């Protein structure tokens, strides 16, 4: 799994219709989120200060993909209780996950912050919360 794949699902869960990739270094990856494909005003630049080798583990990616595919966010807030998210996650991965592993993946996901950039300055963050 790599940063781009993870970000497609993470930012997609938060409303990104597409991402234009800008710069990728060992220390960070940046780009522009497109919210509407035909409206050049509905965009947001971002930078994620994360190395490729420190990309979240597969369980966090699978959880992010579950949230993205099932449309389980309202803006940045989960729309389902933790137990329901756990069931959706297990269905998505095709097996029953140990609950402690799911909880750990969810806590990791909830700790991720991706800075938004306006005029070259980090101004806000993308994040997911319960």
mmCIF file of N, CA and C in Angstrom:
data_model
loop_
_atom_site.group_PDB
_atom_site.id
_atom_site.type_symbol
_atom_site.label_atom_id
_atom_site.label_comp_id
_atom_site.label_asym_id
_atom_site.label_seq_id
_atom_site.Cartn_x
_atom_site.Cartn_y
_atom_site.Cartn_z
ATOM 1 N N UNK A 1 0.837 -1.172 0.000
ATOM 2 C CA UNK A 1 0.000 0.000 0.000
ATOM 3 C C UNK A 1 0.885 1.240 0.000
ATOM 4 N N UNK A 2 0.436 2.278 -0.689
ATOM 5 C CA UNK A 2 1.247 3.490 -0.737
ATOM 6 C C UNK A 2 0.419 4.718 -0.357
ATOM 7 N N UNK A 3 1.105 5.843 -0.259
ATOM 8 C CA UNK A 3 0.445 7.080 0.183
ATOM 9 C C UNK A 3 -0.674 7.485 -0.764
ATOM 10 N N UNK A 4 -0.436 7.415 -2.059
ATOM 11 C CA UNK A 4 -1.462 7.846 -3.012
ATOM 12 C C UNK A 4 -2.730 7.010 -2.881
ATOM 13 N N UNK A 5 -2.572 5.705 -2.779
ATOM 14 C CA UNK A 5 -3.738 4.825 -2.642
ATOM 15 C C UNK A 5 -4.498 5.151 -1.362
ATOM 16 N N UNK A 6 -3.772 5.301 -0.270
ATOM 17 C CA UNK A 6 -4.423 5.642 0.993
ATOM 18 C C UNK A 6 -5.157 6.980 0.887
ATOM 19 N N UNK A 7 -4.487 7.991 0.344
ATOM 20 C CA UNK A 7 -5.089 9.326 0.252
ATOM 21 C C UNK A 7 -6.314 9.353 -0.647
ATOM 22 N N UNK A 8 -6.333 8.552 -1.704
ATOM 23 C CA UNK A 8 -7.520 8.499 -2.575
ATOM 24 C C UNK A 8 -8.754 8.103 -1.778
ATOM 25 N N UNK A 9 -8.607 7.126 -0.886
ATOM 26 C CA UNK A 9 -9.754 6.691 -0.086
ATOM 27 C C UNK A 9 -10.033 7.629 1.085
ATOM 28 N N UNK A 10 -8.987 8.086 1.752
ATOM 29 C CA UNK A 10 -9.173 8.993 2.888
ATOM 30 C C UNK A 10 -9.828 10.288 2.420
ATOM 31 N N UNK A 11 -9.244 10.945 1.428
ATOM 32 C CA UNK A 11 -9.803 12.210 0.938
ATOM 33 C C UNK A 11 -11.104 11.983 0.176
ATOM 34 N N UNK A 12 -11.225 10.839 -0.487
ATOM 35 C CA UNK A 12 -12.480 10.498 -1.158
ATOM 36 C C UNK A 12 -13.624 10.377 -0.168
ATOM 37 N N UNK A 13 -13.343 9.827 1.002
ATOM 38 C CA UNK A 13 -14.365 9.739 2.056
ATOM 39 C C UNK A 13 -14.834 11.115 2.480
ATOM 40 N N UNK A 14 -13.937 12.086 2.363
ATOM 41 C CA UNK A 14 -14.233 13.455 2.792
ATOM 42 C C UNK A 14 -14.762 14.318 1.640
ATOM 43 N N UNK A 15 -15.075 13.707 0.517
ATOM 44 C CA UNK A 15 -15.719 14.436 -0.568
ATOM 45 C C UNK A 15 -14.904 14.656 -1.818
ATOM 46 N N UNK A 16 -13.644 14.228 -1.828
ATOM 47 C CA UNK A 16 -12.819 14.413 -3.029
ATOM 48 C C UNK A 16 -13.356 13.561 -4.170
ATOM 49 N N UNK A 17 -13.576 14.200 -5.301
ATOM 50 C CA UNK A 17 -13.980 13.459 -6.500
ATOM 51 C C UNK A 17 -12.757 12.995 -7.280
ATOM 52 N N UNK A 18 -11.669 13.736 -7.158
ATOM 53 C CA UNK A 18 -10.409 13.394 -7.810
ATOM 54 C C UNK A 18 -9.289 14.134 -7.090
ATOM 55 N N UNK A 19 -8.065 13.728 -7.365
ATOM 56 C CA UNK A 19 -6.895 14.388 -6.793
ATOM 57 C C UNK A 19 -5.906 14.646 -7.920
ATOM 58 N N UNK A 20 -5.436 15.885 -8.003
ATOM 59 C CA UNK A 20 -4.321 16.221 -8.904
ATOM 60 C C UNK A 20 -3.064 16.196 -8.056
ATOM 61 N N UNK A 21 -2.166 15.273 -8.362
ATOM 62 C CA UNK A 21 -0.936 15.138 -7.588
ATOM 63 C C UNK A 21 0.036 16.227 -7.999
ATOM 64 N N UNK A 22 0.706 16.786 -7.001
ATOM 65 C CA UNK A 22 1.619 17.885 -7.247
ATOM 66 C C UNK A 22 3.060 17.447 -7.041
ATOM 67 N N UNK A 23 3.439 17.242 -5.805
ATOM 68 C CA UNK A 23 4.835 16.964 -5.485
ATOM 69 C C UNK A 23 4.907 15.777 -4.529
ATOM 70 N N UNK A 24 5.870 14.905 -4.788
ATOM 71 C CA UNK A 24 6.073 13.755 -3.922
ATOM 72 C C UNK A 24 7.557 13.672 -3.593
ATOM 73 N N UNK A 25 7.868 13.742 -2.287
ATOM 74 C CA UNK A 25 9.246 13.610 -1.821
ATOM 75 C C UNK A 25 9.287 12.464 -0.817
ATOM 76 N N UNK A 26 10.465 12.193 -0.292
ATOM 77 C CA UNK A 26 10.568 11.160 0.737
ATOM 78 C C UNK A 26 9.792 11.544 1.991
ATOM 79 N N UNK A 27 9.678 12.846 2.270
ATOM 80 C CA UNK A 27 9.060 13.313 3.517
ATOM 81 C C UNK A 27 7.593 13.703 3.398
ATOM 82 N N UNK A 28 7.097 13.935 2.181
ATOM 83 C CA UNK A 28 5.720 14.413 2.055
ATOM 84 C C UNK A 28 5.165 14.145 0.656
ATOM 85 N N UNK A 29 3.862 14.337 0.559
ATOM 86 C CA UNK A 29 3.164 14.249 -0.720
ATOM 87 C C UNK A 29 2.119 15.360 -0.725
ATOM 88 N N UNK A 30 1.974 16.017 -1.860
ATOM 89 C CA UNK A 30 1.013 17.120 -1.927
ATOM 90 C C UNK A 30 0.215 17.038 -3.216
ATOM 91 N N UNK A 31 -0.874 17.779 -3.217
ATOM 92 C CA UNK A 31 -1.736 17.804 -4.386
ATOM 93 C C UNK A 31 -2.910 18.728 -4.164
ATOM 94 N N UNK A 32 -3.884 18.577 -5.045
ATOM 95 C CA UNK A 32 -5.100 19.382 -4.985
ATOM 96 C C UNK A 32 -6.307 18.460 -5.041
ATOM 97 N N UNK A 33 -7.190 18.619 -4.078
ATOM 98 C CA UNK A 33 -8.455 17.887 -4.050
ATOM 99 C C UNK A 33 -9.434 18.605 -4.969
ATOM 100 N N UNK A 34 -10.088 17.843 -5.833
ATOM 101 C CA UNK A 34 -11.149 18.380 -6.689
ATOM 102 C C UNK A 34 -12.475 17.873 -6.135
ATOM 103 N N UNK A 35 -13.337 18.805 -5.756
ATOM 104 C CA UNK A 35 -14.638 18.417 -5.214
ATOM 105 C C UNK A 35 -15.680 18.272 -6.300
ATOM 106 N N UNK A 36 -15.573 19.057 -7.338
ATOM 107 C CA UNK A 36 -16.448 18.983 -8.506
ATOM 108 C C UNK A 36 -15.549 18.938 -9.730
ATOM 109 N N UNK A 37 -15.725 17.955 -10.563
ATOM 110 C CA UNK A 37 -14.831 17.775 -11.696
ATOM 111 C C UNK A 37 -14.932 18.884 -12.729
ATOM 112 N N UNK A 38 -16.074 19.546 -12.797
ATOM 113 C CA UNK A 38 -16.257 20.588 -13.813
ATOM 114 C C UNK A 38 -16.260 22.005 -13.225
ATOM 115 N N UNK A 39 -15.832 22.149 -11.954
ATOM 116 C CA UNK A 39 -15.802 23.457 -11.311
ATOM 117 C C UNK A 39 -14.415 23.690 -10.723
ATOM 118 N N UNK A 40 -13.629 24.533 -11.378
ATOM 119 C CA UNK A 40 -12.253 24.769 -10.945
ATOM 120 C C UNK A 40 -12.159 25.569 -9.650
ATOM 121 N N UNK A 41 -13.268 26.083 -9.155
ATOM 122 C CA UNK A 41 -13.279 26.821 -7.886
ATOM 123 C C UNK A 41 -13.433 25.894 -6.685
ATOM 124 N N UNK A 42 -13.939 24.706 -6.919
ATOM 125 C CA UNK A 42 -14.176 23.749 -5.828
ATOM 126 C C UNK A 42 -12.959 22.844 -5.647
ATOM 127 N N UNK A 43 -11.864 23.440 -5.173
ATOM 128 C CA UNK A 43 -10.607 22.719 -4.984
ATOM 129 C C UNK A 43 -9.988 23.082 -3.637
ATOM 130 N N UNK A 44 -9.079 22.227 -3.192
ATOM 131 C CA UNK A 44 -8.343 22.500 -1.959
ATOM 132 C C UNK A 44 -6.975 21.842 -2.062
ATOM 133 N N UNK A 45 -5.931 22.636 -1.895
ATOM 134 C CA UNK A 45 -4.578 22.098 -1.860
ATOM 135 C C UNK A 45 -4.330 21.436 -0.507
ATOM 136 N N UNK A 46 -3.419 20.457 -0.490
ATOM 137 C CA UNK A 46 -3.068 19.772 0.750
ATOM 138 C C UNK A 46 -1.620 19.316 0.675
ATOM 139 N N UNK A 47 -1.076 19.014 1.829
ATOM 140 C CA UNK A 47 0.235 18.362 1.934
ATOM 141 C C UNK A 47 0.173 17.404 3.110
ATOM 142 N N UNK A 48 0.683 16.213 2.903
ATOM 143 C CA UNK A 48 0.718 15.228 3.977
ATOM 144 C C UNK A 48 2.179 14.964 4.298
ATOM 145 N N UNK A 49 2.570 15.317 5.499
ATOM 146 C CA UNK A 49 3.945 15.147 5.951
ATOM 147 C C UNK A 49 4.125 13.726 6.481
ATOM 148 N N UNK A 50 4.181 12.794 5.551
ATOM 149 C CA UNK A 50 4.316 11.385 5.925
ATOM 150 C C UNK A 50 5.208 10.698 4.898
ATOM 151 N N UNK A 51 6.107 9.878 5.381
ATOM 152 C CA UNK A 51 6.979 9.143 4.469
ATOM 153 C C UNK A 51 6.220 7.953 3.887
ATOM 154 N N UNK A 52 6.693 7.499 2.747
ATOM 155 C CA UNK A 52 6.082 6.324 2.119
ATOM 156 C C UNK A 52 6.182 5.118 3.046
ATOM 157 N N UNK A 53 7.318 4.986 3.735
ATOM 158 C CA UNK A 53 7.525 3.833 4.616
ATOM 159 C C UNK A 53 6.668 3.894 5.882
ATOM 160 N N UNK A 54 6.098 5.051 6.185
ATOM 161 C CA UNK A 54 5.273 5.197 7.381
ATOM 162 C C UNK A 54 3.789 5.340 7.046
ATOM 163 N N UNK A 55 3.418 4.908 5.843
ATOM 164 C CA UNK A 55 2.007 4.915 5.452
ATOM 165 C C UNK A 55 1.237 4.000 6.410
ATOM 166 N N UNK A 56 0.012 4.355 6.751
ATOM 167 C CA UNK A 56 -0.749 3.520 7.693
ATOM 168 C C UNK A 56 -0.805 2.053 7.245
ATOM 169 N N UNK A 57 -0.885 1.132 8.205
ATOM 170 C CA UNK A 57 -0.919 -0.296 7.874
ATOM 171 C C UNK A 57 -2.192 -0.684 7.128
ATOM 172 N N UNK A 58 -2.176 -1.884 6.584
ATOM 173 C CA UNK A 58 -3.278 -2.380 5.755
ATOM 174 C C UNK A 58 -4.626 -2.318 6.471
ATOM 175 N N UNK A 59 -4.664 -2.602 7.754
ATOM 176 C CA UNK A 59 -5.943 -2.564 8.486
ATOM 177 C C UNK A 59 -6.544 -1.166 8.455
ATOM 178 N N UNK A 60 -5.715 -0.142 8.579
ATOM 179 C CA UNK A 60 -6.206 1.244 8.530
ATOM 180 C C UNK A 60 -6.671 1.569 7.115
ATOM 181 N N UNK A 61 -5.905 1.116 6.126
ATOM 182 C CA UNK A 61 -6.320 1.303 4.731
ATOM 183 C C UNK A 61 -7.660 0.612 4.480
ATOM 184 N N UNK A 62 -7.805 -0.638 4.929
ATOM 185 C CA UNK A 62 -9.064 -1.375 4.727
ATOM 186 C C UNK A 62 -10.232 -0.662 5.404
ATOM 187 N N UNK A 63 -10.007 -0.120 6.573
ATOM 188 C CA UNK A 63 -11.058 0.619 7.270
ATOM 189 C C UNK A 63 -11.414 1.889 6.497
ATOM 190 N N UNK A 64 -10.408 2.581 6.007
ATOM 191 C CA UNK A 64 -10.646 3.795 5.218
ATOM 192 C C UNK A 64 -11.424 3.455 3.953
ATOM 193 N N UNK A 65 -11.043 2.363 3.311
ATOM 194 C CA UNK A 65 -11.752 1.918 2.102
ATOM 195 C C UNK A 65 -13.211 1.565 2.416
ATOM 196 N N UNK A 66 -13.440 0.943 3.567
ATOM 197 C CA UNK A 66 -14.806 0.612 3.996
ATOM 198 C C UNK A 66 -15.636 1.883 4.145
ATOM 199 N N UNK A 67 -15.093 2.869 4.814
ATOM 200 C CA UNK A 67 -15.799 4.140 5.028
ATOM 201 C C UNK A 67 -16.071 4.815 3.694
ATOM 202 N N UNK A 68 -15.085 4.803 2.808
ATOM 203 C CA UNK A 68 -15.220 5.422 1.488
ATOM 204 C C UNK A 68 -16.297 4.719 0.646
ATOM 205 N N UNK A 69 -16.193 3.399 0.518
ATOM 206 C CA UNK A 69 -17.110 2.657 -0.346
ATOM 207 C C UNK A 69 -18.549 2.684 0.180
ATOM 208 N N UNK A 70 -18.706 2.669 1.492
ATOM 209 C CA UNK A 70 -20.044 2.631 2.092
ATOM 210 C C UNK A 70 -20.594 4.013 2.402
ATOM 211 N N UNK A 71 -19.811 5.055 2.094
ATOM 212 C CA UNK A 71 -20.238 6.444 2.320
ATOM 213 C C UNK A 71 -20.712 6.647 3.764
ATOM 214 N N UNK A 72 -19.799 6.391 4.701
ATOM 215 C CA UNK A 72 -20.139 6.419 6.120
ATOM 216 C C UNK A 72 -19.734 7.698 6.835
ATOM 217 N N UNK A 73 -19.509 8.779 6.059
ATOM 218 C CA UNK A 73 -19.179 10.062 6.661
ATOM 219 C C UNK A 73 -20.205 11.116 6.271
ATOM 220 N N UNK A 74 -20.471 12.016 7.203
ATOM 221 C CA UNK A 74 -21.197 13.254 6.933
ATOM 222 C C UNK A 74 -20.186 14.355 7.207
ATOM 223 N N UNK A 75 -19.708 14.975 6.148
ATOM 224 C CA UNK A 75 -18.553 15.876 6.212
ATOM 225 C C UNK A 75 -17.358 15.076 6.716
ATOM 226 N N UNK A 76 -16.958 15.257 7.968
ATOM 227 C CA UNK A 76 -15.817 14.518 8.498
ATOM 228 C C UNK A 76 -16.195 13.623 9.684
ATOM 229 N N UNK A 77 -17.497 13.475 9.938
ATOM 230 C CA UNK A 77 -17.980 12.707 11.095
ATOM 231 C C UNK A 77 -18.567 11.368 10.651
ATOM 232 N N UNK A 78 -18.166 10.308 11.343
ATOM 233 C CA UNK A 78 -18.734 8.995 11.071
ATOM 234 C C UNK A 78 -20.237 9.015 11.338
ATOM 235 N N UNK A 79 -20.993 8.400 10.455
ATOM 236 C CA UNK A 79 -22.452 8.420 10.571
ATOM 237 C C UNK A 79 -23.013 7.165 11.225
ATOM 238 N N UNK A 80 -22.138 6.231 11.574
ATOM 239 C CA UNK A 80 -22.597 4.983 12.177
ATOM 240 C C UNK A 80 -21.853 4.761 13.495
ATOM 241 N N UNK A 81 -22.491 4.048 14.422
ATOM 242 C CA UNK A 81 -21.798 3.716 15.670
ATOM 243 C C UNK A 81 -20.633 2.760 15.399
ATOM 244 N N UNK A 82 -19.732 2.688 16.330
ATOM 245 C CA UNK A 82 -18.532 1.855 16.203
ATOM 246 C C UNK A 82 -18.876 0.392 15.903
ATOM 247 N N UNK A 83 -19.901 -0.149 16.550
ATOM 248 C CA UNK A 83 -20.273 -1.554 16.319
ATOM 249 C C UNK A 83 -20.711 -1.788 14.874
ATOM 250 N N UNK A 84 -21.466 -0.868 14.324
ATOM 251 C CA UNK A 84 -21.906 -1.008 12.940
ATOM 252 C C UNK A 84 -20.727 -0.861 11.974
ATOM 253 N N UNK A 85 -19.827 0.051 12.283
ATOM 254 C CA UNK A 85 -18.628 0.212 11.464
ATOM 255 C C UNK A 85 -17.792 -1.066 11.508
ATOM 256 N N UNK A 86 -17.697 -1.685 12.662
ATOM 257 C CA UNK A 86 -16.961 -2.946 12.807
ATOM 258 C C UNK A 86 -17.567 -4.019 11.908
ATOM 259 N N UNK A 87 -18.885 -4.139 11.903
ATOM 260 C CA UNK A 87 -19.538 -5.139 11.054
ATOM 261 C C UNK A 87 -19.281 -4.847 9.568
ATOM 262 N N UNK A 88 -19.372 -3.585 9.177
ATOM 263 C CA UNK A 88 -19.103 -3.206 7.780
ATOM 264 C C UNK A 88 -17.657 -3.507 7.400
ATOM 265 N N UNK A 89 -16.749 -3.235 8.322
ATOM 266 C CA UNK A 89 -15.330 -3.500 8.097
ATOM 267 C C UNK A 89 -15.090 -4.997 7.890
ATOM 268 N N UNK A 90 -15.653 -5.825 8.750
ATOM 269 C CA UNK A 90 -15.477 -7.274 8.621
ATOM 270 C C UNK A 90 -16.042 -7.777 7.299
ATOM 271 N N UNK A 91 -17.169 -7.232 6.899
ATOM 272 C CA UNK A 91 -17.759 -7.612 5.608
ATOM 273 C C UNK A 91 -16.849 -7.192 4.460
ATOM 274 N N UNK A 92 -16.301 -6.000 4.533
ATOM 275 C CA UNK A 92 -15.414 -5.492 3.477
ATOM 276 C C UNK A 92 -14.162 -6.344 3.335
ATOM 277 N N UNK A 93 -13.564 -6.760 4.451
ATOM 278 C CA UNK A 93 -12.327 -7.539 4.368
ATOM 279 C C UNK A 93 -12.595 -9.027 4.183
ATOM 280 N N UNK A 94 -13.853 -9.447 4.315
ATOM 281 C CA UNK A 94 -14.219 -10.835 4.042
ATOM 282 C C UNK A 94 -13.900 -11.816 5.148
ATOM 283 N N UNK A 95 -13.746 -11.315 6.358
ATOM 284 C CA UNK A 95 -13.481 -12.183 7.506
ATOM 285 C C UNK A 95 -13.793 -11.413 8.790
ATOM 286 N N UNK A 96 -13.895 -12.158 9.873
ATOM 287 C CA UNK A 96 -14.107 -11.538 11.174
ATOM 288 C C UNK A 96 -12.751 -11.108 11.720
ATOM 289 N N UNK A 97 -12.605 -9.837 11.970
ATOM 290 C CA UNK A 97 -11.383 -9.290 12.556
ATOM 291 C C UNK A 97 -11.516 -9.312 14.067
ATOM 292 N N UNK A 98 -10.405 -9.497 14.746
ATOM 293 C CA UNK A 98 -10.453 -9.371 16.194
ATOM 294 C C UNK A 98 -10.835 -7.937 16.526
ATOM 295 N N UNK A 99 -11.696 -7.780 17.492
ATOM 296 C CA UNK A 99 -12.199 -6.444 17.829
ATOM 297 C C UNK A 99 -11.069 -5.501 18.246
ATOM 298 N N UNK A 100 -10.082 -6.002 18.967
ATOM 299 C CA UNK A 100 -8.983 -5.137 19.393
ATOM 300 C C UNK A 100 -8.182 -4.642 18.190
ATOM 301 N N UNK A 101 -8.070 -5.452 17.154
ATOM 302 C CA UNK A 101 -7.359 -5.028 15.939
ATOM 303 C C UNK A 101 -8.156 -3.942 15.206
ATOM 304 N N UNK A 102 -9.475 -4.120 15.143
ATOM 305 C CA UNK A 102 -10.336 -3.104 14.544
ATOM 306 C C UNK A 102 -10.246 -1.798 15.331
ATOM 307 N N UNK A 103 -10.361 -1.888 16.656
ATOM 308 C CA UNK A 103 -10.294 -0.680 17.494
ATOM 309 C C UNK A 103 -8.968 0.042 17.309
ATOM 310 N N UNK A 104 -7.892 -0.708 17.211
ATOM 311 C CA UNK A 104 -6.575 -0.109 16.996
ATOM 312 C C UNK A 104 -6.509 0.589 15.645
ATOM 313 N N UNK A 105 -7.049 -0.053 14.606
ATOM 314 C CA UNK A 105 -7.073 0.560 13.269
ATOM 315 C C UNK A 105 -7.916 1.828 13.282
ATOM 316 N N UNK A 106 -9.048 1.797 13.966
ATOM 317 C CA UNK A 106 -9.908 2.975 14.025
ATOM 318 C C UNK A 106 -9.214 4.111 14.770
ATOM 319 N N UNK A 107 -8.582 3.817 15.877
ATOM 320 C CA UNK A 107 -7.871 4.865 16.626
ATOM 321 C C UNK A 107 -6.754 5.465 15.771
ATOM 322 N N UNK A 108 -6.055 4.627 15.024
ATOM 323 C CA UNK A 108 -5.008 5.136 14.124
ATOM 324 C C UNK A 108 -5.613 6.044 13.069
ATOM 325 N N UNK A 109 -6.725 5.623 12.483
ATOM 326 C CA UNK A 109 -7.387 6.428 11.463
ATOM 327 C C UNK A 109 -7.834 7.773 12.030
ATOM 328 N N UNK A 110 -8.408 7.752 13.225
ATOM 329 C CA UNK A 110 -8.904 8.984 13.838
ATOM 330 C C UNK A 110 -7.778 9.949 14.225
ATOM 331 N N UNK A 111 -6.555 9.448 14.278
ATOM 332 C CA UNK A 111 -5.430 10.309 14.637
ATOM 333 C C UNK A 111 -4.768 10.967 13.414
ATOM 334 N N UNK A 112 -5.175 10.579 12.228
ATOM 335 C CA UNK A 112 -4.548 11.118 11.015
ATOM 336 C C UNK A 112 -5.061 12.521 10.732
ATOM 337 N N UNK A 113 -4.115 13.416 10.490
ATOM 338 C CA UNK A 113 -4.431 14.791 10.122
ATOM 339 C C UNK A 113 -3.636 15.143 8.870
ATOM 340 N N UNK A 114 -4.325 15.657 7.872
ATOM 341 C CA UNK A 114 -3.680 16.045 6.617
ATOM 342 C C UNK A 114 -3.912 17.538 6.429
ATOM 343 N N UNK A 115 -2.845 18.329 6.504
ATOM 344 C CA UNK A 115 -3.000 19.784 6.402
ATOM 345 C C UNK A 115 -3.525 20.249 5.037
ATOM 346 N N UNK A 116 -4.467 21.199 5.100
ATOM 347 C CA UNK A 116 -4.921 21.924 3.917
ATOM 348 C C UNK A 116 -3.967 23.094 3.712
ATOM 349 N N UNK A 117 -3.774 23.482 2.474
ATOM 350 C CA UNK A 117 -2.847 24.564 2.157
ATOM 351 C C UNK A 117 -3.584 25.635 1.359
ATOM 352 N N UNK A 118 -3.482 26.875 1.817
ATOM 353 C CA UNK A 118 -4.050 28.029 1.105
ATOM 354 C C UNK A 118 -2.939 29.047 0.921
ATOM 355 N N UNK A 119 -2.690 29.412 -0.317
ATOM 356 C CA UNK A 119 -1.634 30.387 -0.644
ATOM 357 C C UNK A 119 -0.298 30.009 -0.010
ATOM 358 N N UNK A 120 0.021 28.719 -0.046
ATOM 359 C CA UNK A 120 1.299 28.245 0.453
ATOM 360 C C UNK A 120 1.395 28.081 1.957
ATOM 361 N N UNK A 121 0.308 28.322 2.684
ATOM 362 C CA UNK A 121 0.306 28.246 4.150
ATOM 363 C C UNK A 121 -0.664 27.155 4.601
ATOM 364 N N UNK A 122 -0.220 26.314 5.545
ATOM 365 C CA UNK A 122 -1.109 25.300 6.126
ATOM 366 C C UNK A 122 -2.125 25.996 7.016
ATOM 367 N N UNK A 123 -3.409 25.863 6.672
ATOM 368 C CA UNK A 123 -4.450 26.639 7.341
ATOM 369 C C UNK A 123 -5.445 25.815 8.143
ATOM 370 N N UNK A 124 -5.685 24.599 7.766
ATOM 371 C CA UNK A 124 -6.696 23.763 8.396
ATOM 372 C C UNK A 124 -6.245 22.320 8.203
ATOM 373 N N UNK A 125 -7.065 21.362 8.618
ATOM 374 C CA UNK A 125 -6.689 19.963 8.435
ATOM 375 C C UNK A 125 -7.884 19.135 7.970
ATOM 376 N N UNK A 126 -7.577 18.101 7.229
ATOM 377 C CA UNK A 126 -8.538 17.033 6.950
ATOM 378 C C UNK A 126 -8.389 16.017 8.067
ATOM 379 N N UNK A 127 -9.509 15.544 8.595
ATOM 380 C CA UNK A 127 -9.495 14.508 9.628
ATOM 381 C C UNK A 127 -10.859 13.845 9.660
ATOM 382 N N UNK A 128 -10.932 12.723 10.326
ATOM 383 C CA UNK A 128 -12.177 11.973 10.514
ATOM 384 C C UNK A 128 -12.378 11.816 12.017
ATOM 385 N N UNK A 129 -13.626 11.974 12.453
ATOM 386 C CA UNK A 129 -13.917 11.795 13.883
ATOM 387 C C UNK A 129 -15.247 11.087 14.071
ATOM 388 N N UNK A 130 -15.443 10.584 15.298
ATOM 389 C CA UNK A 130 -16.686 9.884 15.628
ATOM 390 C C UNK A 130 -17.748 10.884 16.049
#
